[in-house]
Amino acid sequence: MIVTVSLFFIVIILLLYLESRKPEGYPPGPKWWPILGSAMEVARIRKDAGYLFKTCSILSEKYGSVIGLKIGSDRIVILNDYNSVCSMLTNPDCEGRPTSIMYKERTWGKRRGLILVDGKSWIEQRRFVLRHLRNFGYGRNSMAAIIEEEALKLVEHFEKLLREEYHDINDNINRTSSVSNNHDISINNDDEIYELKNNITENKSKIFQYNVNDKYNIDKEINNENNFHDKLNIKLNDNKSNNTFTSRQMIISMHDAFGVTVLNTLWRMMTGKRFNTGDETLMYLQKIFTKLFYEIDMIGAPFSHFPLLRFIAPKLSGYQFFIETHQQLWSFLYKELENHKDTFNPDAPRDFMDVYLSVLKSKECSKTFSESQLLAICMDLFIAGSETTSKTLSFCFLYLILFPNVQKKAHEEIDRVIGDGRFPTLADRTRMTYLNAIVLESLRMFMGRNLNIPHRALKDTYIMDHRIPKDTMIIVNFNELLMNKSWSDPEEFRPERFIDKNGRISVQDQYFPFSIGRHRCMGETLARSNLFIVITTLLQKFTFSVVPGEQKPSTLDFHDGVTAAPKPFKVLVTAKT
């Protein structure tokens, strides 16, 4: 018995020792400890740095541009410069996707979908999706029409709020003659009613009502921990128009104003449907996924690095919320699938989902096709189709209010090229250099705070003379490509950096926010088109500025997670006359 126990402990100690040894030729990085790997060192640096991409940059300064980590059971290599990134993205041996538990549990225990699969499944499904989405408009004139229509719907929504929700402040000022110039306009904590502070009158006068969260039916409880609704103190004499707001102004939350618009452009091709801005289910789903994406990141989650935590501490490790969040989206998508099956006509496919169902009913259906795979594709496109582009737009308008000179130049180009007699179209893009440069700069500001979707080494390979063992996760730190010192003023929002001396668009070799190689983002065309049309259409009709009396929002303080996102911020929207 004693011998058996002794041998058991010897084997355990030996395994722990071997686990803490780095593979020969592996990139340099922090020391590995048994079970934990380098998790403690990464966590310590991240706590000080605040963001994962900054953590990678700090490690890069110490260990070089190619960093070798191990977090729990996962070997992870971080790439921090142009040469190593290009070497990896063009290497066929690095075209895999991670296989850890997180990437399986999101799609019913098996890797499915488009974004996080590889091999035959990825090749067949990607080819099929692109081919048939084109049949329903993707990359064609009909896609442009959808994007333009959705941008107009957003403008109409803004105009409706201006028209119906605003009560002219000037009328209230006239009726409340006892209010002195020293009294404030403030906002209550639930962000619904702006009021004139009046210590004399018992009933405070409503100025105007607008809550973008309520209008989009967002579950407020989700944002409690990030509650930024401090009371605004907007002095009447801070306003530039004779101490009054005009009847064509409003204050809105801008960080979450684009989700429905962006998703609709893709969802109409996928399911033949569009969502209204007040769709409770849609906005709830988008909001819980936003919360989930704050709690995990591109390299995984605690339950992913340490799989036993799923059973020992499901709530603390994030596993429970991860599964519950995905289950709600699965239920939403399953209802849509059942609706399509009930109304399916094989002779008249209405959208991509109908086409996929047709393949499933055919005798020559490949094994990579299934109803679960269809749902996983819809989930990938639902999340990716709204998450990244929406956040890029949020960063764009955050910078536009902080850099009004950029917005002024954009207005001038819009007035010169389009005027106010018609709405912008994608056909205008070739004549609008400055707006194109704003799109490029917005993408830089967004992706420059992110890591890429992880790759996986399909077999032992090399990156910049470093040996990368099979199944190692490989990550690109885009911050070191898009916001490094080579940009001279990386934190400045300066679209002119993309315009050469001849007035043409010019980009650096290291500028590839949609990645390169075979895993280049399949939604690039849609994303670029969405960004151009939404930005141009909104700027044609409105001016966006910092709310008078409110502290300017920061570009250095934002949400970390799967993708970066601005902290909630408000803007003063003024209709152009």
XYZ file of C-alpha atoms in Angstrom:
577
model
C 0.000 0.000 0.000
C 2.768 2.420 0.970
C 4.641 1.590 -2.226
C 1.563 2.198 -4.337
C 0.874 5.581 -2.728
C 4.536 6.563 -3.058
C 4.565 5.662 -6.744
C 1.360 7.627 -7.256
C 2.859 10.755 -5.737
C 6.097 10.299 -7.678
C 4.139 10.079 -10.931
C 2.120 13.201 -10.027
C 5.262 15.164 -9.182
C 6.928 14.002 -12.399
C 3.905 15.042 -14.474
C 3.799 18.452 -12.802
C 7.510 18.911 -13.475
C 7.175 17.961 -17.128
C 4.146 20.236 -17.473
C 6.139 23.216 -16.231
C 8.952 22.677 -18.769
C 8.814 24.714 -21.955
C 9.112 22.866 -25.280
C 12.504 23.165 -26.929
C 12.692 26.234 -29.158
C 9.473 27.704 -27.726
C 9.309 31.535 -27.736
C 10.568 33.300 -24.593
C 8.107 34.390 -21.927
C 7.301 34.311 -18.206
C 8.182 31.299 -16.096
C 5.756 28.366 -16.098
C 4.469 26.979 -12.840
C 2.780 23.590 -12.427
C -0.927 23.684 -13.296
C -1.044 27.499 -13.542
C 1.611 28.015 -16.186
C 2.267 31.752 -16.545
C -1.281 32.720 -15.565
C -0.271 34.535 -12.377
C 2.291 36.748 -14.123
C -0.129 37.610 -16.928
C -2.875 38.402 -14.392
C -0.533 40.627 -12.377
C 0.527 42.661 -15.418
C -3.036 42.870 -16.704
C -4.252 44.208 -13.373
C -1.772 47.079 -13.625
C -2.160 47.652 -17.375
C -5.955 47.396 -17.382
C -6.213 45.826 -20.825
C -5.131 42.541 -22.367
C -3.557 44.123 -25.464
C -1.469 46.397 -23.228
C -0.427 43.352 -21.221
C 0.825 41.754 -24.436
C 2.716 44.936 -25.348
C 4.366 45.084 -21.917
C 5.428 41.447 -22.202
C 6.757 42.213 -25.673
C 9.040 44.909 -24.275
C 10.606 42.347 -21.935
C 10.681 39.170 -24.013
C 10.591 40.294 -27.645
C 7.948 40.463 -30.363
C 7.090 36.740 -30.167
C 5.996 35.717 -26.662
C 5.416 32.169 -25.417
C 2.833 31.692 -22.646
C 1.009 28.876 -20.978
C -2.227 29.579 -19.135
C -3.624 26.511 -17.460
C -3.819 23.815 -20.124
C -3.406 26.217 -23.070
C -0.134 27.057 -24.796
C -0.475 30.561 -26.246
C 1.915 32.491 -28.499
C 1.420 36.259 -28.866
C 2.733 38.045 -31.967
C 3.536 41.746 -31.646
C 5.156 42.904 -34.869
C 4.502 43.023 -38.596
C 7.017 40.371 -39.667
C 5.918 37.704 -37.186
C 2.228 38.395 -37.875
C 2.659 38.072 -41.646
C 4.718 34.926 -41.158
C 1.884 33.338 -39.204
C -1.099 34.538 -41.240
C 0.417 33.256 -44.494
C 1.541 29.923 -43.005
C -0.833 27.039 -43.917
C 0.270 25.213 -40.765
C -1.295 28.004 -38.677
C -4.782 27.971 -40.220
C -6.426 26.015 -37.438
C -8.824 27.327 -34.818
C -8.707 26.557 -31.076
C -10.210 23.322 -29.802
C -10.570 24.077 -26.096
C -13.813 23.591 -24.207
C -15.053 27.166 -24.674
C -15.064 26.837 -28.450
C -17.070 23.606 -28.255
C -19.587 24.519 -25.567
C -20.763 27.589 -27.473
C -22.190 25.282 -30.170
C -23.625 22.290 -28.326
C -20.404 20.494 -27.392
C -18.859 20.421 -30.863
C -17.084 23.077 -32.901
C -19.558 24.351 -35.480
C -20.247 27.499 -37.459
C -17.862 29.594 -39.540
C -15.636 31.653 -37.300
C -14.101 29.049 -34.984
C -13.802 25.970 -37.185
C -11.148 24.744 -39.584
C -10.432 21.939 -42.065
C -13.047 20.501 -44.406
C -15.965 21.916 -42.439
C -14.638 25.457 -42.656
C -13.791 25.199 -46.366
C -17.179 23.764 -47.402
C -19.314 25.957 -45.174
C -17.505 29.200 -45.937
C -17.702 28.561 -49.682
C -21.407 27.726 -49.439
C -22.278 30.742 -47.289
C -20.457 33.230 -49.518
C -21.908 31.799 -52.708
C -25.509 31.852 -51.557
C -25.378 35.125 -49.663
C -24.302 36.688 -52.957
C -27.480 35.296 -54.491
C -29.404 37.328 -51.935
C -27.403 40.482 -52.449
C -24.109 40.189 -50.594
C -21.479 42.258 -52.409
C -23.974 43.349 -55.056
C -26.189 46.330 -55.785
C -29.028 44.871 -53.751
C -26.744 44.800 -50.692
C -26.025 48.469 -51.215
C -29.764 49.157 -51.355
C -30.295 47.305 -48.059
C -27.480 49.217 -46.324
C -28.743 52.550 -47.620
C -32.291 51.751 -46.540
C -31.214 50.767 -43.025
C -29.172 53.961 -42.678
C -32.261 55.959 -43.651
C -34.276 54.060 -41.038
C -31.738 55.156 -38.443
C -32.023 58.775 -39.584
C -35.813 58.497 -39.439
C -35.528 57.143 -35.907
C -33.390 60.105 -34.856
C -35.753 62.544 -36.563
C -38.752 60.934 -34.885
C -37.120 61.387 -31.504
C -36.385 65.012 -32.284
C -39.939 65.576 -33.488
C -41.949 63.683 -30.894
C -39.843 63.472 -27.756
C -38.535 66.999 -27.521
C -40.447 69.711 -25.641
C -39.046 73.096 -26.546
C -36.827 74.301 -23.696
C -37.501 77.908 -24.624
C -41.213 77.465 -23.808
C -40.296 76.062 -20.407
C -37.879 78.892 -19.768
C -40.602 81.426 -20.575
C -43.092 79.647 -18.294
C -40.546 79.349 -15.510
C -39.584 82.981 -15.196
C -38.488 82.498 -11.614
C -35.597 80.345 -12.694
C -32.393 82.357 -12.671
C -29.443 81.925 -14.969
C -27.638 80.124 -12.176
C -30.082 77.238 -12.104
C -29.082 74.019 -13.821
C -30.506 71.588 -16.283
C -29.870 68.131 -14.849
C -30.626 64.528 -15.639
C -32.073 62.083 -13.182
C -30.405 58.761 -12.436
C -32.663 56.661 -14.656
C -31.638 58.799 -17.596
C -35.166 59.663 -18.679
C -36.164 63.260 -17.938
C -34.113 66.413 -18.188
C -35.409 69.030 -15.780
C -34.906 72.634 -14.823
C -33.822 72.807 -11.183
C -36.279 75.154 -9.522
C -36.189 75.523 -5.766
C -39.285 77.759 -5.792
C -41.836 75.771 -7.773
C -43.088 72.462 -6.386
C -43.606 70.781 -9.730
C -40.493 70.716 -11.852
C -41.015 71.393 -15.549
C -40.268 68.634 -18.000
C -37.854 69.794 -20.643
C -37.621 66.806 -22.918
C -37.652 63.039 -22.645
C -35.289 60.745 -24.365
C -33.668 57.537 -23.308
C -32.036 55.561 -26.046
C -31.899 52.493 -23.773
C -35.680 52.614 -23.273
C -36.306 53.267 -26.943
C -34.294 50.196 -27.788
C -35.838 48.309 -24.829
C -32.522 47.427 -23.280
C -32.552 45.584 -19.999
C -31.154 48.219 -17.640
C -30.168 45.691 -14.992
C -27.349 44.439 -17.190
C -25.548 47.755 -17.066
C -25.846 48.384 -13.344
C -22.203 47.648 -12.724
C -21.219 50.132 -15.421
C -23.714 52.788 -14.430
C -22.316 56.013 -15.757
C -25.454 58.056 -15.307
C -23.974 60.733 -13.082
C -26.175 63.791 -12.867
C -25.421 66.185 -15.660
C -25.158 69.840 -14.822
C -25.815 71.701 -18.039
C -25.710 75.434 -17.339
C -28.042 77.469 -19.495
C -25.319 80.010 -20.087
C -23.023 77.243 -21.384
C -25.185 76.839 -24.462
C -24.015 78.749 -27.481
C -27.414 79.755 -28.839
C -28.451 82.661 -26.622
C -28.509 80.422 -23.557
C -31.082 78.045 -25.058
C -31.269 74.753 -26.871
C -32.964 74.823 -30.228
C -36.003 72.658 -30.916
C -33.840 70.507 -33.159
C -31.446 69.233 -30.534
C -31.364 66.264 -28.200
C -28.959 64.424 -25.953
C -28.648 60.690 -26.552
C -26.542 57.730 -25.560
C -24.418 57.045 -28.624
C -22.399 53.992 -27.636
C -25.283 51.594 -28.301
C -27.160 53.339 -31.099
C -26.095 51.147 -34.022
C -26.766 47.497 -33.140
C -30.109 47.089 -34.891
C -29.074 49.001 -38.002
C -25.907 46.995 -38.544
C -27.467 43.613 -37.824
C -30.403 44.223 -40.170
C -28.159 44.605 -43.204
C -27.003 41.006 -42.803
C -30.083 39.478 -41.221
C -32.293 40.432 -44.153
C -30.131 38.310 -46.433
C -29.950 35.493 -43.864
C -33.607 35.186 -42.876
C -35.490 37.660 -45.055
C -36.441 39.706 -41.978
C -35.497 42.964 -40.356
C -35.820 44.058 -36.760
C -37.516 47.207 -35.548
C -35.553 49.489 -33.278
C -37.936 48.621 -30.448
C -37.562 44.848 -30.681
C -37.260 43.798 -27.039
C -35.885 40.325 -27.678
C -33.195 41.472 -30.077
C -31.917 44.258 -27.883
C -31.920 42.007 -24.836
C -29.873 39.383 -26.674
C -27.394 41.951 -27.950
C -27.058 43.372 -24.457
C -26.394 40.083 -22.665
C -23.796 39.175 -25.259
C -22.164 42.552 -24.749
C -21.960 41.757 -21.049
C -20.588 38.279 -21.775
C -17.933 39.734 -24.062
C -16.764 41.990 -21.240
C -16.174 38.959 -19.022
C -14.207 36.772 -21.433
C -11.519 37.632 -23.961
C -9.912 36.396 -27.148
C -7.625 33.953 -25.369
C -10.462 32.345 -23.425
C -11.960 32.319 -19.945
C -11.053 30.716 -16.596
C -13.227 27.662 -17.292
C -11.548 27.310 -20.681
C -7.965 27.396 -19.372
C -8.844 25.251 -16.337
C -11.655 22.915 -17.501
C -12.234 21.378 -14.051
C -13.575 24.731 -12.876
C -16.752 24.007 -14.862
C -17.657 21.468 -12.200
C -15.952 22.942 -9.146
C -16.952 26.605 -9.553
C -19.298 27.003 -12.568
C -20.486 30.450 -11.558
C -17.169 31.884 -10.408
C -15.339 30.611 -13.504
C -17.890 32.206 -15.842
C -19.073 28.868 -17.237
C -22.656 29.166 -16.012
C -23.241 32.627 -17.485
C -21.493 31.609 -20.719
C -23.852 28.658 -21.216
C -26.987 30.496 -20.094
C -26.268 33.382 -22.471
C -25.754 31.085 -25.428
C -28.853 29.064 -24.558
C -30.988 32.174 -24.887
C -29.566 32.926 -28.320
C -29.958 29.268 -29.328
C -33.640 29.432 -28.364
C -34.124 32.626 -30.379
C -32.469 31.141 -33.469
C -34.265 27.805 -33.110
C -37.639 29.565 -33.224
C -36.615 31.256 -36.453
C -35.496 27.921 -37.899
C -38.809 26.272 -36.959
C -40.703 29.141 -38.552
C -38.732 28.701 -41.762
C -39.351 24.954 -41.771
C -43.104 25.482 -41.325
C -43.290 27.929 -44.235
C -40.607 26.338 -46.436
C -41.211 26.132 -50.192
C -38.370 24.316 -52.007
C -39.366 25.928 -55.318
C -39.132 29.490 -53.996
C -36.270 30.026 -51.532
C -36.704 33.375 -49.806
C -33.321 33.742 -48.119
C -30.138 31.960 -47.073
C -31.891 29.864 -44.435
C -34.281 28.461 -47.044
C -31.380 27.581 -49.345
C -29.603 25.753 -46.525
C -32.781 23.802 -45.711
C -32.981 22.802 -49.371
C -29.494 21.310 -49.162
C -30.392 19.410 -45.994
C -33.332 17.803 -47.813
C -31.205 16.761 -50.797
C -29.736 13.267 -51.155
C -26.209 14.530 -51.845
C -25.886 16.528 -48.652
C -22.337 16.587 -47.240
C -21.737 15.454 -43.662
C -20.628 18.986 -42.759
C -24.229 20.181 -43.257
C -26.793 19.887 -40.460
C -29.479 21.902 -38.700
C -27.067 22.448 -35.821
C -24.488 23.774 -38.261
C -27.076 26.136 -39.778
C -27.936 27.479 -36.321
C -24.228 27.872 -35.532
C -23.701 29.848 -38.759
C -26.608 32.110 -37.846
C -25.168 32.567 -34.348
C -21.720 33.468 -35.695
C -23.164 35.978 -38.136
C -25.602 37.356 -35.556
C -22.748 38.104 -33.164
C -20.002 39.055 -35.615
C -22.415 40.894 -37.891
C -23.387 43.373 -35.219
C -20.612 43.295 -32.630
C -17.544 44.590 -34.462
C -19.118 47.085 -36.864
C -21.322 48.566 -34.135
C -18.329 49.122 -31.877
C -16.330 50.664 -34.722
C -19.176 53.130 -35.261
C -19.240 53.875 -31.535
C -15.522 54.660 -31.549
C -15.991 56.745 -34.692
C -18.626 59.036 -33.187
C -16.750 59.227 -29.908
C -13.773 60.631 -31.785
C -15.927 62.846 -34.010
C -17.280 64.743 -31.005
C -13.782 65.064 -29.543
C -12.262 66.196 -32.860
C -14.855 68.663 -34.261
C -12.435 69.815 -36.967
C -12.633 66.322 -38.484
C -16.416 66.441 -38.414
C -16.359 69.892 -40.019
C -14.231 68.624 -42.928
C -16.593 65.662 -43.338
C -19.594 68.000 -43.485
C -17.841 70.112 -46.096
C -17.117 67.081 -48.297
C -20.691 65.833 -47.961
C -22.082 69.271 -48.878
C -19.716 69.513 -51.842
C -20.215 66.024 -53.290
C -23.779 65.112 -52.294
C -25.513 68.217 -51.018
C -28.811 67.943 -49.183
C -31.084 67.077 -52.118
C -30.561 63.327 -51.871
C -29.203 60.723 -49.486
C -25.696 59.201 -49.780
C -25.203 55.985 -51.731
C -22.312 53.550 -52.002
C -21.720 54.929 -55.491
C -20.547 58.161 -53.816
C -17.676 56.372 -52.101
C -15.223 56.783 -54.976
C -15.602 60.583 -54.830
C -15.377 61.035 -51.072
C -11.755 60.683 -50.039
C -12.122 62.243 -46.612
C -15.102 60.089 -45.568
C -13.181 56.996 -46.708
C -10.261 58.150 -44.588
C -12.588 58.528 -41.583
C -13.698 54.923 -42.086
C -10.076 53.756 -42.170
C -9.175 55.768 -39.080
C -12.221 54.469 -37.197
C -11.227 50.899 -37.977
C -7.703 51.642 -36.768
C -8.998 53.033 -33.493
C -11.208 49.996 -32.935
C -8.953 47.166 -34.082
C -5.892 48.849 -32.585
C -7.315 47.951 -29.170
C -7.974 44.307 -29.996
C -6.454 40.898 -30.537
C -7.387 38.723 -33.492
C -9.578 35.620 -33.465
C -7.136 32.904 -32.306
C -5.375 30.625 -34.747
C -4.067 27.150 -33.928
C -0.976 25.339 -35.148
C -2.191 22.295 -37.084
C 1.226 20.686 -36.663
C 4.668 21.580 -35.348
C 5.827 24.645 -37.223
C 8.064 27.718 -36.956
C 7.427 31.464 -36.678
C 10.497 33.692 -36.912
C 12.772 30.748 -35.965
C 10.673 29.939 -32.905
C 9.267 26.428 -32.682
C 5.480 26.377 -32.317
C 4.201 22.953 -31.165
C 1.040 21.457 -32.604
C -2.227 22.774 -31.078
C -0.629 25.955 -29.748
C -3.015 28.920 -29.827
C -1.588 31.879 -31.779
C -2.752 35.457 -31.187
C -2.061 38.719 -33.040
C -1.808 41.897 -30.952
C -3.234 44.452 -33.389
C -2.252 47.284 -31.078
C 1.381 46.782 -32.087
C 0.398 47.032 -35.750
C -2.201 49.791 -35.790
C -1.239 52.010 -32.859
C 2.513 51.661 -32.467
C 5.119 54.425 -32.723
C 5.308 54.172 -36.508
C 2.009 56.109 -36.637
C 3.735 59.088 -34.918
C 0.530 60.180 -33.130
C -1.428 56.923 -32.740
C -3.969 58.281 -30.221
C -4.916 61.227 -32.444
C -7.965 60.806 -34.674
C -6.405 62.077 -37.872
C -7.949 60.729 -41.111
C -5.422 62.767 -43.115
C -2.810 60.094 -42.346
C -4.507 57.939 -45.011
C -4.465 60.635 -47.717
C -1.296 61.112 -49.757
C 0.007 64.347 -51.271
C -2.022 63.690 -54.417
C -5.261 63.537 -52.448
C -5.651 59.776 -52.796
C -6.175 57.083 -50.190
C -2.914 55.450 -49.114
C -2.432 52.854 -46.368
C 0.634 51.373 -44.702
C 1.567 47.744 -45.290
C 0.835 46.953 -41.640
C -2.724 48.234 -41.917
C -4.917 45.152 -42.275
C -7.725 45.403 -39.681
C -9.613 42.571 -41.405
C -6.529 40.333 -41.302
C -4.856 38.696 -44.301
C -4.488 35.168 -45.599
C -7.183 32.533 -45.973
C -8.875 33.551 -42.735
C -9.350 37.139 -43.868
C -12.696 38.401 -42.572
C -15.478 37.298 -44.911
C -17.611 40.233 -43.786
C -15.128 42.914 -44.845
C -17.168 44.150 -47.799
C -20.326 44.487 -45.729
C -18.505 46.113 -42.814
C -16.750 48.746 -44.924
C -19.987 49.536 -46.756
C -21.962 49.809 -43.525
C -19.391 52.120 -41.992
C -19.285 54.460 -44.974
C -23.046 54.728 -45.429
C -24.006 55.050 -41.754
C -21.322 57.658 -41.022
C -22.026 59.682 -44.156
C -25.812 59.549 -43.823
C -25.804 60.626 -40.173
C -23.321 63.433 -40.809
C -25.389 64.676 -43.743
C -28.353 65.249 -41.437
C -26.835 65.957 -38.024
C -23.968 67.504 -36.132
C -22.660 65.649 -33.085
C -20.928 67.370 -30.197
C -19.955 67.032 -26.561
C -22.864 67.687 -24.208
C -22.480 71.226 -22.819
C -21.477 71.193 -19.179
C -20.570 67.524 -19.203
C -17.042 66.201 -18.874
C -15.669 65.041 -22.193
C -15.684 61.259 -22.585
C -12.281 59.599 -22.528
C -10.754 57.617 -25.362
C -8.264 56.020 -22.965
C -10.851 54.448 -20.691
C -12.909 51.747 -22.396
C -14.254 48.251 -21.911
C -11.859 45.346 -22.354
C -13.033 41.888 -23.380
C -13.441 39.884 -26.579
C -13.488 43.209 -28.406
C -12.900 46.714 -27.077
C -15.864 49.043 -26.633
C -16.204 52.678 -25.572
C -17.568 53.306 -22.094
C -21.146 54.643 -22.271
C -21.155 58.238 -23.484
C -23.688 60.855 -24.517
C -23.683 63.332 -27.362
C -25.633 66.450 -28.228
C -27.266 65.836 -31.598
C -28.232 68.899 -33.648
C -30.231 68.607 -36.840
C -28.611 70.443 -39.729
C -30.724 73.108 -41.367
